[in-house]
Amino acid sequence: MDKAIIIGLINNTALLLALGVLYDTLIRNRREQNCVRKFLTGFFVGAAGIAIMFNPVHFMDGVIFDTRSILLAISGLFFGPVITVTAMVMTGLLRLFQGGAGALTGISVIIMSGTTGLLWNYCRRKKLHDVTFQELLVFGLTVHIFMLLLMLTLSRETALQVLTTLTIPILVIYTLGTALLGFLMVRRFRYSQTET
């Protein structure tokens, strides 16, 4: 397995977690969520997605990997449709602009990640501050199994290369990254509950 790819995946995940800490610091004392605020938050999440998309792992010409799937899944789970759809549109337009053999697959991953987060939030019966680390691991694993299945939309040869090289690193690194970023959000929700 290529060490540069694994290091790139870890670096991209670390960048995402750093952006999550920054976001948490910036919004800790903001409680109101009107439509304008949601759109601005969506713009911030989209900008974070664009920042991580400018630091991708280049697997092959036109096929890139970054942690936008983690960001959008967590956005869907914790922030709701306005914020998530705003971020999905921004990152989707950038991926379309980037082009290449994996552009449509990348856009599909964006749509799937945000939608999975929104549906997970809709289907769960507990409040968000009750999300456990174990649930976040299952959530992250689910999102990234779906992501890997979307690799089948690439050409047969490319899909086979991606799946044989990246399945284990993505399932380990991205699942853990999803759980860590999600846990940061849970802590923020718990903190805001104790403030009120």
PDB file of C-alpha atoms in Angstrom, residues 4-189:
ATOM      1  CA  ALA A   4       1.980   8.701   0.520  1.00  0.00           C
ATOM      2  CA  ILE A   5      -1.736   8.005   0.000  1.00  0.00           C
ATOM      3  CA  ILE A   6      -2.251   7.012   3.642  1.00  0.00           C
ATOM      4  CA  ILE A   7      -0.327  10.067   4.865  1.00  0.00           C
ATOM      5  CA  GLY A   8      -2.380  12.255   2.528  1.00  0.00           C
ATOM      6  CA  LEU A   9      -5.652  10.799   3.861  1.00  0.00           C
ATOM      7  CA  ILE A  10      -4.513  11.356   7.450  1.00  0.00           C
ATOM      8  CA  ASN A  11      -3.374  14.937   6.699  1.00  0.00           C
ATOM      9  CA  ASN A  12      -6.669  15.748   5.012  1.00  0.00           C
ATOM     10  CA  THR A  13      -8.581  14.328   7.981  1.00  0.00           C
ATOM     11  CA  ALA A  14      -6.433  16.359  10.398  1.00  0.00           C
ATOM     12  CA  LEU A  15      -7.168  19.526   8.379  1.00  0.00           C
ATOM     13  CA  LEU A  16     -10.885  18.800   8.604  1.00  0.00           C
ATOM     14  CA  LEU A  17     -10.693  18.274  12.375  1.00  0.00           C
ATOM     15  CA  ALA A  18      -8.756  21.552  12.759  1.00  0.00           C
ATOM     16  CA  LEU A  19     -11.473  23.361  10.806  1.00  0.00           C
ATOM     17  CA  GLY A  20     -14.041  21.703  13.090  1.00  0.00           C
ATOM     18  CA  VAL A  21     -12.278  23.040  16.183  1.00  0.00           C
ATOM     19  CA  LEU A  22     -12.120  26.510  14.610  1.00  0.00           C
ATOM     20  CA  TYR A  23     -15.821  26.374  13.782  1.00  0.00           C
ATOM     21  CA  ASP A  24     -16.650  25.223  17.300  1.00  0.00           C
ATOM     22  CA  THR A  25     -14.652  28.120  18.747  1.00  0.00           C
ATOM     23  CA  LEU A  26     -16.310  30.689  16.494  1.00  0.00           C
ATOM     24  CA  ILE A  27     -19.915  29.663  17.139  1.00  0.00           C
ATOM     25  CA  ARG A  28     -19.814  28.491  20.739  1.00  0.00           C
ATOM     26  CA  ASN A  29     -21.780  31.466  22.044  1.00  0.00           C
ATOM     27  CA  ARG A  30     -24.260  31.799  19.184  1.00  0.00           C
ATOM     28  CA  ARG A  31     -27.659  30.287  19.930  1.00  0.00           C
ATOM     29  CA  GLU A  32     -30.076  31.839  17.449  1.00  0.00           C
ATOM     30  CA  GLN A  33     -30.371  30.122  14.091  1.00  0.00           C
ATOM     31  CA  ASN A  34     -32.470  32.262  11.749  1.00  0.00           C
ATOM     32  CA  CYS A  35     -32.491  31.616   8.001  1.00  0.00           C
ATOM     33  CA  VAL A  36     -29.724  34.135   7.239  1.00  0.00           C
ATOM     34  CA  ARG A  37     -27.536  32.671   9.987  1.00  0.00           C
ATOM     35  CA  LYS A  38     -28.138  29.154   8.652  1.00  0.00           C
ATOM     36  CA  PHE A  39     -27.154  30.260   5.151  1.00  0.00           C
ATOM     37  CA  LEU A  40     -24.001  31.934   6.492  1.00  0.00           C
ATOM     38  CA  THR A  41     -23.150  28.828   8.482  1.00  0.00           C
ATOM     39  CA  GLY A  42     -23.736  26.777   5.318  1.00  0.00           C
ATOM     40  CA  PHE A  43     -21.386  29.119   3.497  1.00  0.00           C
ATOM     41  CA  PHE A  44     -18.740  28.567   6.214  1.00  0.00           C
ATOM     42  CA  VAL A  45     -19.176  24.783   6.006  1.00  0.00           C
ATOM     43  CA  GLY A  46     -18.978  24.999   2.206  1.00  0.00           C
ATOM     44  CA  ALA A  47     -15.835  27.132   2.439  1.00  0.00           C
ATOM     45  CA  ALA A  48     -14.308  24.545   4.781  1.00  0.00           C
ATOM     46  CA  GLY A  49     -15.203  21.876   2.221  1.00  0.00           C
ATOM     47  CA  ILE A  50     -13.533  23.897  -0.526  1.00  0.00           C
ATOM     48  CA  ALA A  51     -10.437  24.344   1.655  1.00  0.00           C
ATOM     49  CA  ILE A  52     -10.082  20.599   2.133  1.00  0.00           C
ATOM     50  CA  MET A  53     -10.809  19.988  -1.560  1.00  0.00           C
ATOM     51  CA  PHE A  54      -7.785  22.142  -2.406  1.00  0.00           C
ATOM     52  CA  ASN A  55      -5.657  19.668  -0.423  1.00  0.00           C
ATOM     53  CA  PRO A  56      -6.723  16.327  -1.952  1.00  0.00           C
ATOM     54  CA  VAL A  57      -4.995  13.009  -2.334  1.00  0.00           C
ATOM     55  CA  HIS A  58      -4.492  12.506  -6.088  1.00  0.00           C
ATOM     56  CA  PHE A  59      -5.107   8.832  -6.671  1.00  0.00           C
ATOM     57  CA  MET A  60      -4.848   9.067 -10.453  1.00  0.00           C
ATOM     58  CA  ASP A  61      -5.606  11.630 -13.128  1.00  0.00           C
ATOM     59  CA  GLY A  62      -9.052  13.056 -12.341  1.00  0.00           C
ATOM     60  CA  VAL A  63      -9.660  10.753  -9.347  1.00  0.00           C
ATOM     61  CA  ILE A  64      -9.099  12.547  -6.050  1.00  0.00           C
ATOM     62  CA  PHE A  65      -9.921  11.884  -2.424  1.00  0.00           C
ATOM     63  CA  ASP A  66     -10.450  14.296   0.438  1.00  0.00           C
ATOM     64  CA  THR A  67     -12.616  14.470   3.541  1.00  0.00           C
ATOM     65  CA  ARG A  68     -15.610  16.323   2.087  1.00  0.00           C
ATOM     66  CA  SER A  69     -17.647  13.154   2.709  1.00  0.00           C
ATOM     67  CA  ILE A  70     -16.963  13.455   6.447  1.00  0.00           C
ATOM     68  CA  LEU A  71     -17.741  17.176   6.516  1.00  0.00           C
ATOM     69  CA  LEU A  72     -21.032  16.884   4.622  1.00  0.00           C
ATOM     70  CA  ALA A  73     -22.218  13.803   6.508  1.00  0.00           C
ATOM     71  CA  ILE A  74     -21.590  15.514   9.858  1.00  0.00           C
ATOM     72  CA  SER A  75     -23.240  18.688   8.546  1.00  0.00           C
ATOM     73  CA  GLY A  76     -26.339  16.709   7.592  1.00  0.00           C
ATOM     74  CA  LEU A  77     -26.437  14.934  10.932  1.00  0.00           C
ATOM     75  CA  PHE A  78     -25.977  18.019  13.109  1.00  0.00           C
ATOM     76  CA  PHE A  79     -26.861  21.162  11.148  1.00  0.00           C
ATOM     77  CA  GLY A  80     -29.903  20.335   9.032  1.00  0.00           C
ATOM     78  CA  PRO A  81     -30.930  20.863   5.416  1.00  0.00           C
ATOM     79  CA  VAL A  82     -30.300  24.598   4.807  1.00  0.00           C
ATOM     80  CA  ILE A  83     -26.697  24.480   5.991  1.00  0.00           C
ATOM     81  CA  THR A  84     -25.960  21.102   4.407  1.00  0.00           C
ATOM     82  CA  VAL A  85     -27.513  21.829   1.008  1.00  0.00           C
ATOM     83  CA  THR A  86     -25.643  25.155   0.844  1.00  0.00           C
ATOM     84  CA  ALA A  87     -22.365  23.336   1.516  1.00  0.00           C
ATOM     85  CA  MET A  88     -23.265  20.552  -0.933  1.00  0.00           C
ATOM     86  CA  VAL A  89     -23.918  23.047  -3.732  1.00  0.00           C
ATOM     87  CA  MET A  90     -20.629  24.869  -3.099  1.00  0.00           C
ATOM     88  CA  THR A  91     -18.513  21.708  -2.973  1.00  0.00           C
ATOM     89  CA  GLY A  92     -20.420  20.115  -5.851  1.00  0.00           C
ATOM     90  CA  LEU A  93     -19.767  23.117  -8.102  1.00  0.00           C
ATOM     91  CA  LEU A  94     -16.062  23.006  -7.268  1.00  0.00           C
ATOM     92  CA  ARG A  95     -15.880  19.262  -7.996  1.00  0.00           C
ATOM     93  CA  LEU A  96     -17.643  19.840 -11.318  1.00  0.00           C
ATOM     94  CA  PHE A  97     -15.156  22.602 -12.130  1.00  0.00           C
ATOM     95  CA  GLN A  98     -12.218  20.360 -11.192  1.00  0.00           C
ATOM     96  CA  GLY A  99     -13.436  17.831 -13.756  1.00  0.00           C
ATOM     97  CA  GLY A 100     -11.659  14.613 -14.593  1.00  0.00           C
ATOM     98  CA  ALA A 101     -12.709  10.986 -14.759  1.00  0.00           C
ATOM     99  CA  GLY A 102     -14.011  11.034 -11.185  1.00  0.00           C
ATOM    100  CA  ALA A 103     -16.032  14.275 -11.333  1.00  0.00           C
ATOM    101  CA  LEU A 104     -19.482  12.679 -11.486  1.00  0.00           C
ATOM    102  CA  THR A 105     -18.498  10.107  -8.891  1.00  0.00           C
ATOM    103  CA  GLY A 106     -17.225  12.931  -6.657  1.00  0.00           C
ATOM    104  CA  ILE A 107     -20.477  14.858  -7.042  1.00  0.00           C
ATOM    105  CA  SER A 108     -22.400  11.654  -6.256  1.00  0.00           C
ATOM    106  CA  VAL A 109     -20.335  11.247  -3.076  1.00  0.00           C
ATOM    107  CA  ILE A 110     -21.189  14.836  -2.091  1.00  0.00           C
ATOM    108  CA  ILE A 111     -24.920  14.239  -2.567  1.00  0.00           C
ATOM    109  CA  MET A 112     -24.832  10.854  -0.812  1.00  0.00           C
ATOM    110  CA  SER A 113     -22.818  12.119   2.182  1.00  0.00           C
ATOM    111  CA  GLY A 114     -25.018  15.103   2.951  1.00  0.00           C
ATOM    112  CA  THR A 115     -28.213  13.133   2.327  1.00  0.00           C
ATOM    113  CA  THR A 116     -27.087  10.242   4.537  1.00  0.00           C
ATOM    114  CA  GLY A 117     -26.420  12.686   7.376  1.00  0.00           C
ATOM    115  CA  LEU A 118     -29.834  14.317   6.939  1.00  0.00           C
ATOM    116  CA  LEU A 119     -31.616  10.948   6.826  1.00  0.00           C
ATOM    117  CA  TRP A 120     -29.690   9.618   9.844  1.00  0.00           C
ATOM    118  CA  ASN A 121     -30.768  12.677  11.831  1.00  0.00           C
ATOM    119  CA  TYR A 122     -34.371  12.294  10.658  1.00  0.00           C
ATOM    120  CA  CYS A 123     -34.568   8.567  11.526  1.00  0.00           C
ATOM    121  CA  ARG A 124     -32.965   8.659  14.959  1.00  0.00           C
ATOM    122  CA  ARG A 125     -35.240   9.153  17.962  1.00  0.00           C
ATOM    123  CA  LYS A 126     -32.772  10.651  20.439  1.00  0.00           C
ATOM    124  CA  LYS A 127     -31.559  14.214  20.765  1.00  0.00           C
ATOM    125  CA  LEU A 128     -28.249  15.074  19.136  1.00  0.00           C
ATOM    126  CA  HIS A 129     -26.451  15.565  22.450  1.00  0.00           C
ATOM    127  CA  ASP A 130     -27.211  11.872  23.165  1.00  0.00           C
ATOM    128  CA  VAL A 131     -25.247  10.600  20.146  1.00  0.00           C
ATOM    129  CA  THR A 132     -22.601   8.160  21.355  1.00  0.00           C
ATOM    130  CA  PHE A 133     -19.120   7.669  19.960  1.00  0.00           C
ATOM    131  CA  GLN A 134     -20.153   4.133  18.947  1.00  0.00           C
ATOM    132  CA  GLU A 135     -23.106   5.476  16.953  1.00  0.00           C
ATOM    133  CA  LEU A 136     -20.777   7.959  15.267  1.00  0.00           C
ATOM    134  CA  LEU A 137     -18.452   5.090  14.311  1.00  0.00           C
ATOM    135  CA  VAL A 138     -21.372   3.161  12.776  1.00  0.00           C
ATOM    136  CA  PHE A 139     -22.540   6.329  11.030  1.00  0.00           C
ATOM    137  CA  GLY A 140     -19.055   7.000   9.616  1.00  0.00           C
ATOM    138  CA  LEU A 141     -18.679   3.393   8.505  1.00  0.00           C
ATOM    139  CA  THR A 142     -22.082   3.517   6.766  1.00  0.00           C
ATOM    140  CA  VAL A 143     -21.288   6.748   4.909  1.00  0.00           C
ATOM    141  CA  HIS A 144     -17.959   5.437   3.718  1.00  0.00           C
ATOM    142  CA  ILE A 145     -19.255   2.030   2.651  1.00  0.00           C
ATOM    143  CA  PHE A 146     -21.739   3.960   0.481  1.00  0.00           C
ATOM    144  CA  MET A 147     -18.867   6.120  -0.772  1.00  0.00           C
ATOM    145  CA  LEU A 148     -16.849   3.063  -1.752  1.00  0.00           C
ATOM    146  CA  LEU A 149     -19.878   1.579  -3.527  1.00  0.00           C
ATOM    147  CA  LEU A 150     -20.108   4.786  -5.575  1.00  0.00           C
ATOM    148  CA  MET A 151     -16.591   4.053  -6.846  1.00  0.00           C
ATOM    149  CA  LEU A 152     -18.312   1.435  -9.032  1.00  0.00           C
ATOM    150  CA  THR A 153     -19.537   4.352 -11.182  1.00  0.00           C
ATOM    151  CA  LEU A 154     -15.935   4.807 -12.352  1.00  0.00           C
ATOM    152  CA  SER A 155     -14.557   2.718 -15.194  1.00  0.00           C
ATOM    153  CA  ARG A 156     -14.138  -0.926 -14.266  1.00  0.00           C
ATOM    154  CA  GLU A 157     -10.334  -0.767 -14.168  1.00  0.00           C
ATOM    155  CA  THR A 158     -10.263   2.464 -12.138  1.00  0.00           C
ATOM    156  CA  ALA A 159     -12.904   1.209  -9.697  1.00  0.00           C
ATOM    157  CA  LEU A 160     -10.913  -1.981  -9.139  1.00  0.00           C
ATOM    158  CA  GLN A 161      -7.709  -0.012  -8.476  1.00  0.00           C
ATOM    159  CA  VAL A 162      -9.473   2.362  -6.069  1.00  0.00           C
ATOM    160  CA  LEU A 163     -11.224  -0.407  -4.163  1.00  0.00           C
ATOM    161  CA  THR A 164      -8.166  -2.645  -3.818  1.00  0.00           C
ATOM    162  CA  THR A 165      -5.905   0.221  -2.742  1.00  0.00           C
ATOM    163  CA  LEU A 166      -8.163   2.438  -0.632  1.00  0.00           C
ATOM    164  CA  THR A 167     -10.940   0.359   0.930  1.00  0.00           C
ATOM    165  CA  ILE A 168      -9.168  -0.362   4.223  1.00  0.00           C
ATOM    166  CA  PRO A 169      -7.527   3.093   4.648  1.00  0.00           C
ATOM    167  CA  ILE A 170     -10.819   4.865   3.927  1.00  0.00           C
ATOM    168  CA  LEU A 171     -12.873   2.630   6.182  1.00  0.00           C
ATOM    169  CA  VAL A 172     -10.401   3.096   9.040  1.00  0.00           C
ATOM    170  CA  ILE A 173      -9.263   6.721   8.666  1.00  0.00           C
ATOM    171  CA  TYR A 174     -12.522   8.264   7.424  1.00  0.00           C
ATOM    172  CA  THR A 175     -14.714   6.327   9.861  1.00  0.00           C
ATOM    173  CA  LEU A 176     -12.546   7.449  12.775  1.00  0.00           C
ATOM    174  CA  GLY A 177     -12.422  11.021  11.395  1.00  0.00           C
ATOM    175  CA  THR A 178     -16.228  11.072  11.176  1.00  0.00           C
ATOM    176  CA  ALA A 179     -16.551   9.854  14.761  1.00  0.00           C
ATOM    177  CA  LEU A 180     -14.031  12.409  16.068  1.00  0.00           C
ATOM    178  CA  LEU A 181     -15.625  15.372  14.267  1.00  0.00           C
ATOM    179  CA  GLY A 182     -19.066  14.143  15.314  1.00  0.00           C
ATOM    180  CA  PHE A 183     -17.942  13.850  18.917  1.00  0.00           C
ATOM    181  CA  LEU A 184     -16.726  17.452  18.760  1.00  0.00           C
ATOM    182  CA  MET A 185     -20.232  18.454  17.639  1.00  0.00           C
ATOM    183  CA  VAL A 186     -21.830  16.380  20.418  1.00  0.00           C
ATOM    184  CA  ARG A 187     -19.635  18.173  22.967  1.00  0.00           C
ATOM    185  CA  ARG A 188     -20.753  21.509  21.516  1.00  0.00           C
ATOM    186  CA  PHE A 189     -24.409  20.484  21.783  1.00  0.00           C
TER     187      PHE A 189
END
